[in-house]
mmCIF file of C-alpha atoms in Angstrom:
data_model
loop_
_atom_site.group_PDB
_atom_site.id
_atom_site.type_symbol
_atom_site.label_atom_id
_atom_site.label_comp_id
_atom_site.label_asym_id
_atom_site.label_seq_id
_atom_site.Cartn_x
_atom_site.Cartn_y
_atom_site.Cartn_z
ATOM 1 C CA MET A 8 0.096 0.031 -0.011
ATOM 2 C CA ARG A 9 2.670 2.810 0.899
ATOM 3 C CA ILE A 10 4.300 1.639 -2.330
ATOM 4 C CA LEU A 11 1.178 2.753 -4.355
ATOM 5 C CA ILE A 12 0.856 5.959 -2.121
ATOM 6 C CA ASN A 13 4.363 6.692 -3.061
ATOM 7 C CA CYS A 14 4.220 5.977 -6.694
ATOM 8 C CA PHE A 15 0.741 8.089 -6.856
ATOM 9 C CA ILE A 16 2.710 11.068 -5.152
ATOM 10 C CA PHE A 17 5.364 10.611 -7.690
ATOM 11 C CA LEU A 18 3.100 10.865 -11.003
ATOM 12 C CA SER A 19 1.234 14.069 -9.335
ATOM 13 C CA PHE A 20 4.614 15.934 -8.896
ATOM 14 C CA PHE A 21 5.788 15.117 -11.997
ATOM 15 C CA SER A 22 2.295 16.127 -14.099
ATOM 16 C CA VAL A 23 2.584 19.214 -12.089
ATOM 17 C CA PHE A 24 6.093 19.955 -12.911
ATOM 18 C CA SER A 25 5.952 18.888 -16.484
ATOM 19 C CA GLN A 26 2.827 21.447 -17.175
ATOM 20 C CA SER A 27 5.304 24.365 -15.226
ATOM 21 C CA VAL A 28 7.866 23.892 -17.819
ATOM 22 C CA PRO A 29 7.328 26.742 -20.246
ATOM 23 C CA ASP A 30 7.080 25.957 -24.185
ATOM 24 C CA PHE A 31 9.942 27.682 -25.804
ATOM 25 C CA GLU A 32 8.765 27.070 -29.333
ATOM 26 C CA ALA A 33 5.465 28.465 -28.707
ATOM 27 C CA VAL A 34 4.759 31.654 -31.065
ATOM 28 C CA ASP A 35 4.125 34.806 -29.413
ATOM 29 C CA SER A 36 1.396 36.481 -30.836
ATOM 30 C CA LEU A 37 2.076 39.490 -28.358
ATOM 31 C CA TYR A 38 5.478 40.187 -29.791
ATOM 32 C CA ARG A 39 7.518 43.515 -29.827
ATOM 33 C CA GLU A 40 10.053 44.343 -31.963
ATOM 34 C CA ASP A 41 13.581 46.265 -32.617
ATOM 35 C CA GLN A 42 14.189 47.521 -28.572
ATOM 36 C CA PHE A 43 17.650 48.096 -28.891
ATOM 37 C CA TYR A 44 19.553 50.060 -31.606
ATOM 38 C CA ILE A 45 23.044 51.056 -32.414
ATOM 39 C CA SER A 46 23.991 53.619 -35.259
ATOM 40 C CA ILE A 47 26.860 54.256 -36.953
ATOM 41 C CA THR A 48 26.536 57.212 -39.496
ATOM 42 C CA TYR A 49 28.336 59.686 -41.859
ATOM 43 C CA ASN A 50 28.026 64.043 -40.453
ATOM 44 C CA THR A 51 28.008 66.330 -43.016
ATOM 45 C CA ILE A 52 27.589 70.104 -42.252
ATOM 46 C CA GLN A 53 25.076 71.943 -44.091
ATOM 47 C CA ASN A 54 24.910 75.782 -44.400
ATOM 48 C CA ARG A 55 28.287 76.217 -44.427
ATOM 49 C CA PRO A 56 29.342 79.971 -44.245
ATOM 50 C CA ILE A 57 31.814 80.831 -47.431
ATOM 51 C CA GLY A 58 35.110 79.329 -46.891
ATOM 52 C CA VAL A 59 33.995 76.748 -44.247
ATOM 53 C CA THR A 60 34.634 73.330 -45.649
ATOM 54 C CA GLN A 61 35.154 69.702 -44.088
ATOM 55 C CA ASN A 62 37.996 67.482 -43.887
ATOM 56 C CA ASN A 63 38.826 63.764 -43.081
ATOM 57 C CA PHE A 64 35.990 61.450 -41.694
ATOM 58 C CA THR A 65 33.647 62.758 -39.268
ATOM 59 C CA PRO A 66 32.060 59.701 -37.654
ATOM 60 C CA SER A 67 28.544 59.665 -35.739
ATOM 61 C CA PHE A 68 27.787 56.902 -32.924
ATOM 62 C CA SER A 69 24.500 56.349 -31.309
ATOM 63 C CA ILE A 70 23.279 53.766 -29.087
ATOM 64 C CA GLY A 71 19.957 52.937 -26.722
ATOM 65 C CA ILE A 72 16.748 51.234 -26.051
ATOM 66 C CA LEU A 73 13.213 51.710 -27.745
ATOM 67 C CA ARG A 74 9.758 50.799 -25.901
ATOM 68 C CA ASP A 75 7.783 48.936 -28.915
ATOM 69 C CA MET A 76 4.260 49.786 -28.813
ATOM 70 C CA PRO A 77 2.064 48.208 -31.705
ATOM 71 C CA ILE A 78 -1.250 49.962 -32.530
ATOM 72 C CA ASN A 79 -3.015 46.973 -34.734
ATOM 73 C CA LYS A 80 -3.897 43.609 -34.089
ATOM 74 C CA ALA A 81 -1.653 42.492 -36.733
ATOM 75 C CA ARG A 82 1.199 44.229 -34.502
ATOM 76 C CA ASN A 83 2.912 45.362 -37.980
ATOM 77 C CA LYS A 84 2.217 48.825 -37.100
ATOM 78 C CA ALA A 85 4.097 50.656 -33.559
ATOM 79 C CA ILE A 86 4.991 53.815 -31.689
ATOM 80 C CA ALA A 87 8.203 53.694 -30.038
ATOM 81 C CA ALA A 88 9.622 55.945 -27.680
ATOM 82 C CA GLY A 89 13.065 55.350 -26.150
ATOM 83 C CA LEU A 90 16.295 57.033 -24.726
ATOM 84 C CA GLY A 91 19.766 56.931 -25.980
ATOM 85 C CA TYR A 92 23.461 58.338 -26.271
ATOM 86 C CA SER A 93 24.986 60.107 -29.116
ATOM 87 C CA LEU A 94 28.895 60.888 -30.179
ATOM 88 C CA ASN A 95 29.087 63.250 -32.706
ATOM 89 C CA SER A 96 32.124 65.046 -34.345
ATOM 90 C CA TYR A 97 33.054 67.223 -37.235
ATOM 91 C CA ASN A 98 36.546 67.732 -38.431
ATOM 92 C CA HIS A 99 36.338 71.536 -40.259
ATOM 93 C CA ASN A 100 38.247 74.351 -40.851
ATOM 94 C CA LEU A 101 36.343 76.619 -38.757
ATOM 95 C CA LEU A 102 38.453 77.477 -35.975
ATOM 96 C CA ILE A 103 36.926 78.075 -32.510
ATOM 97 C CA SER A 104 39.230 80.345 -29.989
ATOM 98 C CA LYS A 105 39.146 82.241 -27.205
ATOM 99 C CA ASN A 106 39.837 86.005 -26.466
ATOM 100 C CA ASN A 107 39.821 86.701 -22.897
ATOM 101 C CA ALA A 108 36.166 85.639 -22.014
ATOM 102 C CA ASN A 109 35.037 86.005 -26.050
ATOM 103 C CA THR A 110 34.387 83.143 -28.685
ATOM 104 C CA GLN A 111 35.591 83.725 -31.939
ATOM 105 C CA TYR A 112 35.335 82.201 -35.053
ATOM 106 C CA ASN A 113 37.496 82.324 -38.254
ATOM 107 C CA VAL A 114 38.372 80.393 -40.879
ATOM 108 C CA ILE A 115 41.944 78.539 -41.308
ATOM 109 C CA GLN A 116 43.496 79.654 -44.588
ATOM 110 C CA ASP A 117 44.000 77.495 -47.033
ATOM 111 C CA GLY A 118 48.049 76.275 -46.966
ATOM 112 C CA THR A 119 47.985 76.414 -43.089
ATOM 113 C CA LEU A 120 49.739 73.083 -41.145
ATOM 114 C CA PHE A 121 47.434 72.203 -38.245
ATOM 115 C CA ASP A 122 46.998 68.640 -36.742
ATOM 116 C CA LYS A 123 43.692 69.116 -35.258
ATOM 117 C CA ASN A 124 40.332 70.913 -35.760
ATOM 118 C CA LYS A 125 37.545 69.116 -34.612
ATOM 119 C CA LEU A 126 34.252 69.780 -32.754
ATOM 120 C CA THR A 127 32.685 66.929 -30.540
ATOM 121 C CA LEU A 128 29.137 66.846 -29.454
ATOM 122 C CA HIS A 129 27.940 64.533 -26.813
ATOM 123 C CA SER A 130 23.986 64.302 -26.184
ATOM 124 C CA ILE A 131 21.366 62.385 -24.351
ATOM 125 C CA ASP A 132 18.553 61.492 -26.997
ATOM 126 C CA ILE A 133 14.833 60.834 -26.839
ATOM 127 C CA PRO A 134 13.715 59.102 -30.244
ATOM 128 C CA ILE A 135 9.856 58.823 -30.974
ATOM 129 C CA GLU A 136 9.187 57.128 -33.904
ATOM 130 C CA TYR A 137 6.255 55.658 -36.335
ATOM 131 C CA ARG A 138 6.969 52.162 -37.394
ATOM 132 C CA TRP A 139 5.594 50.212 -40.073
ATOM 133 C CA ARG A 140 6.911 46.559 -40.946
ATOM 134 C CA THR A 141 6.089 43.305 -42.654
ATOM 135 C CA SER A 142 6.934 41.392 -39.352
ATOM 136 C CA VAL A 143 4.822 37.989 -38.392
ATOM 137 C CA PRO A 144 5.521 36.101 -34.819
ATOM 138 C CA GLU A 145 7.338 33.544 -36.510
ATOM 139 C CA THR A 146 10.537 35.441 -37.991
ATOM 140 C CA HIS A 147 12.594 38.738 -37.093
ATOM 141 C CA LYS A 148 13.210 39.044 -40.599
ATOM 142 C CA PHE A 149 11.330 41.579 -42.101
ATOM 143 C CA TRP A 150 11.327 44.342 -44.260
ATOM 144 C CA ARG A 151 10.685 47.861 -41.926
ATOM 145 C CA ILE A 152 10.166 51.754 -42.636
ATOM 146 C CA TYR A 153 10.770 53.742 -39.335
ATOM 147 C CA THR A 154 10.565 57.266 -39.395
ATOM 148 C CA GLY A 155 10.431 60.044 -36.495
ATOM 149 C CA LEU A 156 11.689 62.886 -34.376
ATOM 150 C CA LYS A 157 14.755 63.012 -31.995
ATOM 151 C CA LEU A 158 14.973 65.244 -29.168
ATOM 152 C CA SER A 159 18.678 65.568 -27.943
ATOM 153 C CA TYR A 160 20.262 67.609 -25.195
ATOM 154 C CA LEU A 161 23.740 68.266 -25.570
ATOM 155 C CA PHE A 162 25.537 67.605 -21.771
ATOM 156 C CA TYR A 163 29.242 67.901 -23.301
ATOM 157 C CA THR A 164 30.629 69.843 -25.877
ATOM 158 C CA GLN A 165 34.331 70.271 -27.123
ATOM 159 C CA SER A 166 36.188 72.212 -29.834
ATOM 160 C CA ASN A 167 39.849 71.276 -29.987
ATOM 161 C CA TYR A 168 42.232 73.194 -32.340
ATOM 162 C CA ILE A 169 46.185 72.120 -32.508
ATOM 163 C CA ASP A 170 49.053 73.040 -34.622
ATOM 164 C CA SER A 171 52.597 73.178 -34.308
ATOM 165 C CA GLN A 172 52.589 76.549 -31.645
ATOM 166 C CA THR A 173 48.842 76.834 -30.495
ATOM 167 C CA THR A 174 46.280 74.787 -28.615
ATOM 168 C CA TYR A 175 42.751 75.730 -27.976
ATOM 169 C CA LEU A 176 40.887 73.336 -25.814
ATOM 170 C CA ILE A 177 36.929 74.840 -25.112
ATOM 171 C CA THR A 178 34.552 72.909 -23.832
ATOM 172 C CA GLY A 179 31.021 74.225 -22.898
ATOM 173 C CA ASN A 180 30.726 76.668 -25.572
ATOM 174 C CA SER A 181 27.701 78.814 -24.634
ATOM 175 C CA ASP A 182 27.229 79.752 -28.076
ATOM 176 C CA ILE A 183 26.090 76.042 -29.180
ATOM 177 C CA ASN A 184 22.515 75.143 -29.090
ATOM 178 C CA LYS A 185 21.901 72.747 -25.715
ATOM 179 C CA PHE A 186 19.305 71.472 -27.199
ATOM 180 C CA GLN A 187 18.915 70.004 -30.702
ATOM 181 C CA TYR A 188 16.205 68.214 -32.821
ATOM 182 C CA GLY A 189 15.562 66.576 -36.043
ATOM 183 C CA THR A 190 13.616 64.002 -38.065
ATOM 184 C CA TYR A 191 15.027 61.219 -39.374
ATOM 185 C CA LEU A 192 14.463 57.540 -41.298
ATOM 186 C CA SER A 193 15.273 53.989 -41.187
ATOM 187 C CA VAL A 194 14.939 51.518 -44.169
ATOM 188 C CA GLY A 195 15.639 48.061 -44.718
ATOM 189 C CA TYR A 196 15.745 44.327 -43.895
ATOM 190 C CA ASN A 197 16.311 42.562 -41.197
ATOM 191 C CA THR A 198 19.321 43.758 -39.059
ATOM 192 C CA VAL A 199 21.036 46.224 -41.126
ATOM 193 C CA ASN A 200 19.064 49.367 -42.146
ATOM 194 C CA PHE A 201 19.815 52.591 -44.144
ATOM 195 C CA ASN A 202 19.435 55.702 -41.851
ATOM 196 C CA ILE A 203 19.372 59.306 -42.622
ATOM 197 C CA TYR A 204 18.668 62.372 -40.143
ATOM 198 C CA TYR A 205 18.456 66.018 -40.675
ATOM 199 C CA GLY A 206 18.661 68.644 -37.905
ATOM 200 C CA LEU A 207 15.727 71.375 -37.783
ATOM 201 C CA ASN A 208 17.530 73.562 -35.831
ATOM 202 C CA PRO A 209 21.455 74.897 -35.899
ATOM 203 C CA ILE A 210 24.443 73.938 -34.161
ATOM 204 C CA PHE A 211 24.856 77.022 -32.869
ATOM 205 C CA LYS A 212 22.475 79.710 -31.123
ATOM 206 C CA SER A 213 25.165 82.529 -31.595
ATOM 207 C CA GLY A 214 28.491 83.236 -32.392
ATOM 208 C CA GLU A 215 29.038 85.257 -36.096
ATOM 209 C CA LEU A 216 31.673 84.883 -38.727
ATOM 210 C CA ASN A 217 32.524 87.900 -40.877
ATOM 211 C CA GLY A 218 29.691 89.518 -39.432
ATOM 212 C CA ARG A 219 27.063 86.932 -40.345
ATOM 213 C CA THR A 220 25.215 84.627 -37.922
ATOM 214 C CA ILE A 221 26.543 80.555 -37.764
ATOM 215 C CA GLU A 222 23.705 78.697 -39.039
ATOM 216 C CA MET A 223 25.180 75.285 -39.489
ATOM 217 C CA ASN A 224 23.057 72.286 -39.264
ATOM 218 C CA THR A 225 23.861 68.473 -39.460
ATOM 219 C CA LEU A 226 22.710 65.948 -42.176
ATOM 220 C CA ASN A 227 23.645 62.309 -40.960
ATOM 221 C CA PHE A 228 23.514 58.803 -43.040
ATOM 222 C CA GLY A 229 24.811 55.625 -42.552
ATOM 223 C CA PHE A 230 23.336 52.093 -41.248
ATOM 224 C CA MET A 231 21.375 51.315 -38.358
ATOM 225 C CA PHE A 232 21.254 48.017 -36.144
ATOM 226 C CA TYR A 233 18.222 46.770 -34.549
ATOM 227 C CA ILE A 234 18.417 44.026 -31.828
ATOM 228 C CA LEU A 235 15.562 42.295 -30.251
#
């Protein structure tokens, strides 16, 4: 009798345990897509003042997380909002220097030898986007078109000029717009997608070159990688 009772207890425990084991192959009908992103793009400066040019490679790097919120039953349309970090750098011939407490802007003349002249911007980003995709629960490979607005707060800025005799290192330039915003578009298939971003407000909120306000803004294009 004791043997029968023990067998009954064992079979009951096994039945409960087997029911609690998750089915890892089950289709998730309430899936969410593309919740992490990494982008690598090339920066171009638009609306440059006369004489200002870019030189060398000027990259941009972004990383962040997005909350995917489907808005239809098929879950192939969604709204997403998130938080990220961006590093943008610009190599150019616009010399940013200091004269006492004043920031000055000049064009480096052709033929001048210098080692570095770079503007670097670090920002916290809030992307908000509309998503259309051909996704289904069974696969992560699908076509996508995502477009939206990115709001950025510049928490650290640095301009650095170095030649054989002079060094200018300026951080926290008050002439730079701390709040940046622009529109973007990501189009592609599976993990790799083409991405383009256009800044809707200028990099500088003040500052003049040859008596004219510097109204440069940015155009970035490159690749966006979505994960999970």
